[in-house]
Short mmCIF file of C-alpha atoms in Angstrom, two decimals:
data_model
loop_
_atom_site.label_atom_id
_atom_site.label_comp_id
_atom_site.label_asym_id
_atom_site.label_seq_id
_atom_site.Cartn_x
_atom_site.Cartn_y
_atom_site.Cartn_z
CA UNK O 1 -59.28 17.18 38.73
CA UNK O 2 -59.30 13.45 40.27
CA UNK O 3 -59.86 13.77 43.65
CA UNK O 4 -58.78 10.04 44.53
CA UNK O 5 -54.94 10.75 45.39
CA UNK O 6 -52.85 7.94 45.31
CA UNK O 7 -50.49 8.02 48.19
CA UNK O 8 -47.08 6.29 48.28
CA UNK O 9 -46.64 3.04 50.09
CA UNK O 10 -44.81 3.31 52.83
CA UNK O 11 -40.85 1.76 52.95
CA UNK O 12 -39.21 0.66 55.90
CA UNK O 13 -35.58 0.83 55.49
CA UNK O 14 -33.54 -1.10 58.18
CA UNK O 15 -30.26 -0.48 59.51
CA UNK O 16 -28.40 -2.24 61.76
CA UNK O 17 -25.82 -0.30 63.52
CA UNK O 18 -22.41 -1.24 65.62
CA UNK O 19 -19.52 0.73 66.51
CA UNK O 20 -19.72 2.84 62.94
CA UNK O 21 -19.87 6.60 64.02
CA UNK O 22 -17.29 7.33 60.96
CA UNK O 23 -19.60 5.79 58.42
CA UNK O 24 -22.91 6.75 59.44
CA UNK O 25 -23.38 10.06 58.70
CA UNK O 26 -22.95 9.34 54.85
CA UNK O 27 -25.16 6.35 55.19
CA UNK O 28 -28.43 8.95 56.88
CA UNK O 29 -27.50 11.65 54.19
CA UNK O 30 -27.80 9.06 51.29
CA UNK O 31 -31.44 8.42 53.39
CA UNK O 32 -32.58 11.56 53.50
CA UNK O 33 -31.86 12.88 50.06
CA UNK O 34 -33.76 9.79 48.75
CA UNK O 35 -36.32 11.26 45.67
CA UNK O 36 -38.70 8.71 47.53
CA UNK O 37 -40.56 10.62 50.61
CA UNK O 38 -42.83 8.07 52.02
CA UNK O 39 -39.43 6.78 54.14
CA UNK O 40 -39.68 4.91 57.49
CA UNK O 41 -35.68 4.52 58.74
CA UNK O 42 -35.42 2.32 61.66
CA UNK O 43 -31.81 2.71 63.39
CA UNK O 44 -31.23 -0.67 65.58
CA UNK O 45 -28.23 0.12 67.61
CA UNK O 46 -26.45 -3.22 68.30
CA UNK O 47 -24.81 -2.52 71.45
CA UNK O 48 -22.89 -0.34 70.81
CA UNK O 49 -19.76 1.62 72.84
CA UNK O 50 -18.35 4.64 70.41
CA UNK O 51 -21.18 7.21 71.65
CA UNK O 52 -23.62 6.72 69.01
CA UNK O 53 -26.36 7.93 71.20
CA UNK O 54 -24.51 11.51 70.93
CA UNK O 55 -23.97 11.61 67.23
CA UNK O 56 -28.05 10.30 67.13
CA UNK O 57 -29.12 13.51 68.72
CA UNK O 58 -28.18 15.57 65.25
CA UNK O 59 -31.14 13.56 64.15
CA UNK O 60 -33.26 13.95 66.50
CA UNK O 61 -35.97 16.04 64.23
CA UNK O 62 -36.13 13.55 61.77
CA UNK O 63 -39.57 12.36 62.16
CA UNK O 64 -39.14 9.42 59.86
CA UNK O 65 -36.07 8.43 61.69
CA UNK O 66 -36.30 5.75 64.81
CA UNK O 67 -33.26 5.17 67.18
CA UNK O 68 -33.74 1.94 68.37
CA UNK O 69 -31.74 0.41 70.81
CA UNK O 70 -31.35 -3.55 71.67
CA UNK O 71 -31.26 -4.62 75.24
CA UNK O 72 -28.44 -7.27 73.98
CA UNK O 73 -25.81 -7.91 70.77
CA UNK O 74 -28.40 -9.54 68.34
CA UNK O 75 -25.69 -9.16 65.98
CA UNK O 76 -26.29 -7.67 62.14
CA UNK O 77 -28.95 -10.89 61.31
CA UNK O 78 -30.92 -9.96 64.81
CA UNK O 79 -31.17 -6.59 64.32
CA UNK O 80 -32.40 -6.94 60.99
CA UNK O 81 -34.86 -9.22 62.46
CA UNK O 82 -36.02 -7.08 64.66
CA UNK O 83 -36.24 -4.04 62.72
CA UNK O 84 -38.55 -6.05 60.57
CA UNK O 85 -41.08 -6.61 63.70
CA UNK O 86 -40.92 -3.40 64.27
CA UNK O 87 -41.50 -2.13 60.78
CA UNK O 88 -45.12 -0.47 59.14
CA UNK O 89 -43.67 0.00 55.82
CA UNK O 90 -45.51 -2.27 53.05
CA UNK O 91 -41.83 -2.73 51.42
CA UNK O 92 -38.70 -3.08 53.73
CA UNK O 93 -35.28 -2.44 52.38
CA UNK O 94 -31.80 -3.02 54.01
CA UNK O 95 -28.74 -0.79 54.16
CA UNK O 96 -25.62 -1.66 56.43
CA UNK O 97 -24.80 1.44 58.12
CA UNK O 98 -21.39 1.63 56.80
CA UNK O 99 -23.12 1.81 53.65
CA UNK O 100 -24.68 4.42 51.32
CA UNK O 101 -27.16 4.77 48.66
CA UNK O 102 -27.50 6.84 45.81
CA UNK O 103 -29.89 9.59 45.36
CA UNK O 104 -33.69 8.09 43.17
CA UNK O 105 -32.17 4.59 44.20
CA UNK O 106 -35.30 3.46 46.33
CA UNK O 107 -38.11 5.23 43.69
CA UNK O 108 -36.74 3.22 41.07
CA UNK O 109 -36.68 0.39 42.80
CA UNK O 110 -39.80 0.50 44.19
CA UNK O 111 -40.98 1.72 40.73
CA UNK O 112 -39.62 -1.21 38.45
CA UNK O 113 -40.96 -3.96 41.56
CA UNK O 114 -44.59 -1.96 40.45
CA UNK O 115 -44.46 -2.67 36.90
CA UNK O 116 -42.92 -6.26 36.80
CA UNK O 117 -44.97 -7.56 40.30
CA UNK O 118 -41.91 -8.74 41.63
CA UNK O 119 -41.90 -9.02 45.55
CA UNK O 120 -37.90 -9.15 45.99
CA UNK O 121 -35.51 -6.46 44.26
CA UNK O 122 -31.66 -6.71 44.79
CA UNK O 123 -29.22 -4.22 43.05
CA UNK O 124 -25.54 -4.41 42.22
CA UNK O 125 -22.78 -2.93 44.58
CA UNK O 126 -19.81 -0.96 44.08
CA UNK O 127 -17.04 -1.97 46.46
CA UNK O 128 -14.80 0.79 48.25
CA UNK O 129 -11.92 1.35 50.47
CA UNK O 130 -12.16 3.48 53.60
CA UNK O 131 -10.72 6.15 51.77
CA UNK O 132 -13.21 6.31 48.85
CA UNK O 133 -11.58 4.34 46.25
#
């Protein structure tokens, strides 16, 4: 048996966050079901007035999740900025909060960046109405 165990490097996702309550739960459950475990999700809260903080609380035992709030509107760029300072992850990844990813998206990601050595990754999008279409 090796006893050298190679752990996971750590990703910071970042997502900026403004007045998108009706979004966000999808966007945390497409997070959480990730196949990758090695997840760092940093929440920067852009000011915003629809009682996020409440709806945060459901995630409250979430150790890998952070609820960070700015002092000031940053807007979407600033907050993205600032997530990076904040963020220990080797790898950093965006997601908009009104946003979603699907499940093994991140472990293949991270898996074909391994093999080729590239240091950016981008995938392709699927564009939706508010309805699901």
């Amino acid at each position: 048996m090796n006893s050298s165990v190679t752990k996971q490097p750590l990703i910071s996702v970042i997502v900026p966050v403004y007045n998108i309550i009706p979004y966000l739960p999808r966007c945390v459950e497409s997070l959480r079901t990730q196949t990758y475990e090695n997840l760092e999700i940093l929440l920067i809260d852009d000011g915003s007035t629809d009682n996020l903080e409440q709806v945060m609380r459901a995630y409250r035992d979430n150790p890998a999740l952070s609820f960070i709030k700015n002092e000031q509107n940053l807007g979407a760029a600033g907050s993205r900025n600032r997530g990076v300072a904040l963020a220990k992850g080797g790898y950093v990844a965006f997601l908009d909060a009104d946003d979603y990813w699907e499940k093994g998206k991140l472990k293949q990601q991270l898996a074909k960046m391994q093999e080729t050595g590239c240091v950016l990754c981008c995938t392709a999008r699927e564009l939706m109405t508010p309805e699901g279409k």
